[in-house]
mmCIF file of C-alpha atoms in Angstrom:
data_model
loop_
_atom_site.group_PDB
_atom_site.id
_atom_site.type_symbol
_atom_site.label_atom_id
_atom_site.label_comp_id
_atom_site.label_asym_id
_atom_site.label_seq_id
_atom_site.Cartn_x
_atom_site.Cartn_y
_atom_site.Cartn_z
ATOM 1 C CA MET A 1 32.661 12.293 1.126
ATOM 2 C CA THR A 2 29.171 11.908 2.491
ATOM 3 C CA ALA A 3 27.089 10.155 0.329
ATOM 4 C CA THR A 4 23.300 11.999 1.894
ATOM 5 C CA GLU A 5 20.487 13.004 -0.262
ATOM 6 C CA THR A 6 17.416 15.568 1.540
ATOM 7 C CA GLY A 7 13.827 14.105 0.228
ATOM 8 C CA THR A 8 9.969 13.868 1.641
ATOM 9 C CA TYR A 9 9.541 10.138 2.321
ATOM 10 C CA ARG A 10 6.438 8.080 3.289
ATOM 11 C CA VAL A 11 7.563 6.002 6.110
ATOM 12 C CA TYR A 12 6.028 2.495 6.328
ATOM 13 C CA GLY A 13 7.447 -1.004 8.184
ATOM 14 C CA SER A 14 9.999 -2.681 7.299
ATOM 15 C CA ASP A 15 9.470 -6.593 6.278
ATOM 16 C CA ARG A 16 13.778 -7.174 7.811
ATOM 17 C CA GLY A 17 13.311 -6.183 11.444
ATOM 18 C CA ASP A 18 13.046 -4.455 13.749
ATOM 19 C CA GLY A 19 15.772 -2.633 13.746
ATOM 20 C CA GLU A 20 14.650 -0.773 10.670
ATOM 21 C CA LEU A 21 12.251 0.978 8.657
ATOM 22 C CA SER A 22 11.609 1.667 4.892
ATOM 23 C CA PHE A 23 10.503 4.843 3.549
ATOM 24 C CA VAL A 24 9.736 5.259 0.531
ATOM 25 C CA GLU A 25 10.493 8.729 -1.386
ATOM 26 C CA GLN A 26 6.875 10.698 -2.939
ATOM 27 C CA GLY A 27 6.668 10.441 -6.803
ATOM 28 C CA THR A 28 8.567 6.848 -6.098
ATOM 29 C CA GLU A 29 7.401 3.183 -5.420
ATOM 30 C CA GLN A 30 10.602 1.892 -4.763
ATOM 31 C CA PRO A 31 11.364 1.117 -0.668
ATOM 32 C CA THR A 32 14.775 2.778 0.805
ATOM 33 C CA TYR A 33 15.371 0.300 4.279
ATOM 34 C CA VAL A 34 16.730 2.894 6.866
ATOM 35 C CA ARG A 35 18.298 2.234 10.244
ATOM 36 C CA ALA A 36 15.753 2.739 12.998
ATOM 37 C CA ASP A 37 18.236 2.767 16.168
ATOM 38 C CA GLY A 38 21.561 3.675 16.827
ATOM 39 C CA TYR A 39 21.316 8.016 16.655
ATOM 40 C CA ASP A 40 22.341 9.936 19.486
ATOM 41 C CA GLU A 41 19.619 12.382 21.374
ATOM 42 C CA PRO A 42 17.861 14.272 19.827
ATOM 43 C CA LEU A 43 17.575 11.934 16.769
ATOM 44 C CA ALA A 44 17.004 8.693 18.280
ATOM 45 C CA ASP A 45 13.365 10.051 20.205
ATOM 46 C CA ALA A 46 12.525 11.470 16.992
ATOM 47 C CA VAL A 47 12.689 8.021 14.885
ATOM 48 C CA ALA A 48 12.154 5.847 17.553
ATOM 49 C CA ALA A 49 8.739 8.271 17.317
ATOM 50 C CA LEU A 50 8.241 7.140 13.988
ATOM 51 C CA ARG A 51 5.343 4.955 12.818
ATOM 52 C CA PRO A 52 4.478 4.331 9.527
ATOM 53 C CA GLY A 53 2.076 6.689 7.447
ATOM 54 C CA ASN A 54 4.282 9.613 8.875
ATOM 55 C CA LEU A 55 5.174 11.507 6.084
ATOM 56 C CA VAL A 56 8.559 13.158 7.154
ATOM 57 C CA GLU A 57 11.190 15.620 5.279
ATOM 58 C CA ALA A 58 15.044 13.455 6.183
ATOM 59 C CA THR A 59 18.345 13.039 4.951
ATOM 60 C CA LEU A 60 19.659 9.931 4.712
ATOM 61 C CA ASP A 61 23.298 8.997 5.203
ATOM 62 C CA TRP A 62 24.181 6.669 2.468
ATOM 63 C CA SER A 63 27.673 5.938 3.573
ATOM 64 C CA GLN A 64 26.849 3.074 5.336
ATOM 65 C CA GLU A 65 23.766 -0.014 4.417
ATOM 66 C CA PRO A 66 20.715 0.684 6.124
ATOM 67 C CA ALA A 67 20.709 4.712 5.266
ATOM 68 C CA ALA A 68 20.776 6.178 8.399
ATOM 69 C CA ILE A 69 19.368 9.073 9.024
ATOM 70 C CA SER A 70 20.442 12.233 9.086
ATOM 71 C CA ASP A 71 18.473 14.763 9.482
ATOM 72 C CA LEU A 72 14.594 14.567 10.296
ATOM 73 C CA THR A 73 11.629 16.408 10.107
ATOM 74 C CA VAL A 74 7.745 15.303 10.491
ATOM 75 C CA LEU A 75 5.240 17.124 8.224
ATOM 76 C CA ASN A 76 2.247 14.903 9.511
ATOM 77 C CA ARG A 77 1.116 12.133 11.520
ATOM 78 C CA THR A 78 -0.604 9.925 9.363
ATOM 79 C CA LEU A 79 -0.782 6.691 9.833
ATOM 80 C CA LEU A 80 -1.188 3.742 8.394
ATOM 81 C CA PHE A 81 -2.051 0.145 9.644
ATOM 82 C CA ALA A 82 -2.824 -2.942 8.219
ATOM 83 C CA ALA A 83 -5.002 -5.784 9.259
ATOM 84 C CA ASP A 84 -4.699 -9.742 7.005
ATOM 85 C CA ASP A 85 -6.851 -11.964 6.762
ATOM 86 C CA THR A 86 -9.751 -11.178 8.838
ATOM 87 C CA PRO A 87 -13.081 -13.195 9.609
ATOM 88 C CA ASP A 88 -15.000 -11.073 7.756
ATOM 89 C CA ILE A 89 -15.340 -7.126 6.304
ATOM 90 C CA PHE A 90 -18.245 -4.721 6.232
ATOM 91 C CA GLU A 91 -21.167 -4.246 4.459
ATOM 92 C CA ARG A 92 -19.954 -1.141 2.394
ATOM 93 C CA ALA A 93 -16.564 -3.000 1.914
ATOM 94 C CA LYS A 94 -19.064 -5.448 -0.365
ATOM 95 C CA GLU A 95 -21.684 -3.129 -1.578
ATOM 96 C CA THR A 96 -18.290 -0.909 -2.858
ATOM 97 C CA PHE A 97 -16.574 -4.314 -4.055
ATOM 98 C CA GLN A 98 -20.040 -5.161 -5.705
ATOM 99 C CA GLN A 99 -20.247 -1.803 -7.212
ATOM 100 C CA ALA A 100 -16.982 -2.033 -8.691
ATOM 101 C CA ARG A 101 -17.640 -5.360 -10.901
ATOM 102 C CA THR A 102 -20.954 -4.212 -12.154
ATOM 103 C CA GLU A 103 -18.371 -0.864 -13.322
ATOM 104 C CA GLU A 104 -15.497 -2.961 -14.388
ATOM 105 C CA MET A 105 -12.929 -0.816 -12.346
ATOM 106 C CA PRO A 106 -10.123 -2.477 -10.295
ATOM 107 C CA ILE A 107 -10.153 -0.122 -8.490
ATOM 108 C CA TYR A 108 -13.553 1.477 -6.853
ATOM 109 C CA PRO A 109 -13.405 4.093 -4.605
ATOM 110 C CA THR A 110 -16.285 5.792 -2.473
ATOM 111 C CA ALA A 111 -17.274 8.611 0.296
ATOM 112 C CA THR A 112 -18.816 7.437 4.018
ATOM 113 C CA HIS A 113 -20.652 9.730 5.828
ATOM 114 C CA ASP A 114 -20.692 9.162 9.599
ATOM 115 C CA THR A 115 -24.952 9.506 11.408
ATOM 116 C CA ASP A 116 -25.060 13.310 10.759
ATOM 117 C CA GLY A 117 -24.162 13.355 6.676
ATOM 118 C CA GLU A 118 -21.203 14.502 7.189
ATOM 119 C CA PRO A 119 -17.775 13.030 5.563
ATOM 120 C CA ASN A 120 -15.579 10.504 7.401
ATOM 121 C CA GLY A 121 -13.815 8.385 4.707
ATOM 122 C CA VAL A 122 -12.775 7.453 1.418
ATOM 123 C CA LEU A 123 -13.482 3.834 0.599
ATOM 124 C CA TYR A 124 -11.408 2.334 -2.139
ATOM 125 C CA ALA A 125 -12.307 -1.351 -2.663
ATOM 126 C CA VAL A 126 -9.706 -2.940 -4.469
ATOM 127 C CA ALA A 127 -9.788 -6.380 -6.762
ATOM 128 C CA GLY A 128 -7.081 -8.907 -5.400
ATOM 129 C CA GLN A 129 -4.392 -9.921 -8.822
ATOM 130 C CA ALA A 130 -4.505 -13.362 -10.063
ATOM 131 C CA GLY A 131 -0.923 -14.891 -10.096
ATOM 132 C CA GLU A 132 2.286 -13.735 -8.228
ATOM 133 C CA ARG A 133 1.279 -10.485 -7.427
ATOM 134 C CA ASP A 134 0.422 -9.102 -3.779
ATOM 135 C CA LEU A 135 -1.030 -5.848 -3.892
ATOM 136 C CA PHE A 136 -2.354 -6.026 -0.338
ATOM 137 C CA ALA A 137 1.637 -6.556 0.463
ATOM 138 C CA GLU A 138 2.650 -3.393 -1.914
ATOM 139 C CA PHE A 139 -0.009 -1.180 -0.415
ATOM 140 C CA CYS A 140 0.983 -1.717 2.968
ATOM 141 C CA ASP A 141 4.709 -1.977 2.087
ATOM 142 C CA GLY A 142 5.203 1.397 0.200
ATOM 143 C CA ARG A 143 5.428 -0.308 -3.475
ATOM 144 C CA LYS A 144 1.733 0.479 -4.391
ATOM 145 C CA THR A 145 1.480 4.101 -3.955
ATOM 146 C CA ILE A 146 -1.313 5.802 -1.997
ATOM 147 C CA GLU A 147 -0.167 9.301 -2.295
ATOM 148 C CA PRO A 148 -2.894 9.654 -5.080
ATOM 149 C CA MET A 149 -5.856 8.720 -2.404
ATOM 150 C CA LEU A 150 -4.062 11.316 0.064
ATOM 151 C CA GLY A 151 -3.712 14.154 -2.432
ATOM 152 C CA LYS A 152 -6.877 14.291 -3.304
ATOM 153 C CA ILE A 153 -8.401 14.550 0.090
ATOM 154 C CA GLU A 154 -5.939 16.759 0.881
ATOM 155 C CA ALA A 155 -6.471 19.084 -2.318
ATOM 156 C CA GLY A 156 -10.458 18.667 -1.642
ATOM 157 C CA GLY A 157 -10.116 20.612 1.663
ATOM 158 C CA VAL A 158 -9.514 18.254 4.836
ATOM 159 C CA ASP A 159 -5.476 18.583 5.387
ATOM 160 C CA PRO A 160 -4.206 16.122 7.411
ATOM 161 C CA PRO A 161 -3.275 14.100 9.626
ATOM 162 C CA TYR A 162 -5.535 10.706 8.426
ATOM 163 C CA GLU A 163 -5.684 7.488 8.902
ATOM 164 C CA VAL A 164 -5.596 4.574 6.356
ATOM 165 C CA PHE A 165 -6.442 1.080 6.753
ATOM 166 C CA CYS A 166 -5.738 -1.486 4.466
ATOM 167 C CA ILE A 167 -8.437 -4.129 5.423
ATOM 168 C CA ARG A 168 -8.019 -8.019 3.720
ATOM 169 C CA PRO A 169 -10.761 -10.167 4.604
ATOM 170 C CA ALA A 170 -10.183 -13.651 4.513
ATOM 171 C CA THR A 171 -13.160 -14.999 2.555
ATOM 172 C CA GLU A 172 -13.717 -12.152 -0.144
ATOM 173 C CA PRO A 173 -11.215 -11.855 -3.466
ATOM 174 C CA PHE A 174 -10.927 -8.956 -2.655
ATOM 175 C CA PHE A 175 -9.489 -5.611 0.108
ATOM 176 C CA VAL A 176 -9.935 -2.382 1.058
ATOM 177 C CA VAL A 177 -7.770 1.204 1.729
ATOM 178 C CA TYR A 178 -9.983 3.078 3.775
ATOM 179 C CA ILE A 179 -8.609 6.317 4.552
ATOM 180 C CA ALA A 180 -10.177 8.292 7.811
ATOM 181 C CA LEU A 181 -10.193 11.860 7.566
ATOM 182 C CA ASP A 182 -9.972 12.642 10.976
ATOM 183 C CA ALA A 183 -7.340 11.012 13.181
ATOM 184 C CA GLY A 184 -8.570 9.503 16.024
ATOM 185 C CA GLY A 185 -11.922 10.323 15.637
ATOM 186 C CA LEU A 186 -14.783 8.106 15.859
ATOM 187 C CA LEU A 187 -14.435 5.997 12.428
ATOM 188 C CA ALA A 188 -10.180 5.507 13.007
ATOM 189 C CA GLU A 189 -11.668 4.334 16.368
ATOM 190 C CA THR A 190 -14.760 2.180 15.561
ATOM 191 C CA LEU A 191 -12.262 0.234 12.674
ATOM 192 C CA HIS A 192 -9.261 0.189 15.403
ATOM 193 C CA ASP A 193 -11.923 -1.693 17.359
ATOM 194 C CA GLU A 194 -12.924 -4.569 14.785
ATOM 195 C CA TYR A 195 -9.376 -4.735 12.726
ATOM 196 C CA ASP A 196 -6.790 -3.632 15.478
ATOM 197 C CA PRO A 197 -7.687 -4.422 19.107
ATOM 198 C CA GLU A 198 -3.988 -4.552 19.955
ATOM 199 C CA HIS A 199 -3.927 -0.563 19.186
ATOM 200 C CA PRO A 200 -4.037 1.748 22.827
#
């Protein structure tokens, strides 16, 4: 009898190679490695179209390692991008981190607005951690969940999909998680141009 389990998962990239994805079930911070190829159509196309940040409902087949997807529904196509060791970081991020220091908060949120004063994003400045823990990597691979951040935005009336940028400058003691409310909008495209030049 095949062991299967259905759940709602956030998709992440895998550090074990291109033939795998990492799924993190909502409510947990435990990545599960999932096979990304070798499927029959139409499932093969659906799996190939998955990107980090997507939220899916999936049935996983645990009879093999890594687990295989036997059924898949994409709930929303939020995207997650990571940029590490960037030469610099924008001024608003530095100001937010200074405010975090003033208030002695390790993770500090602030809303951002476009030139018309309309909300366009939520910026979190996150202080670097001393020792072996790499909090930036944990946000990038789901071991540190972004679900509460996204949940607050959705509860505030802005529906997904969003674009989430994890950006760590090389010369600063912090990194940012910046959520652009409008996937494909001006803020997201500006961040891609600056920190993700390979984005089409």
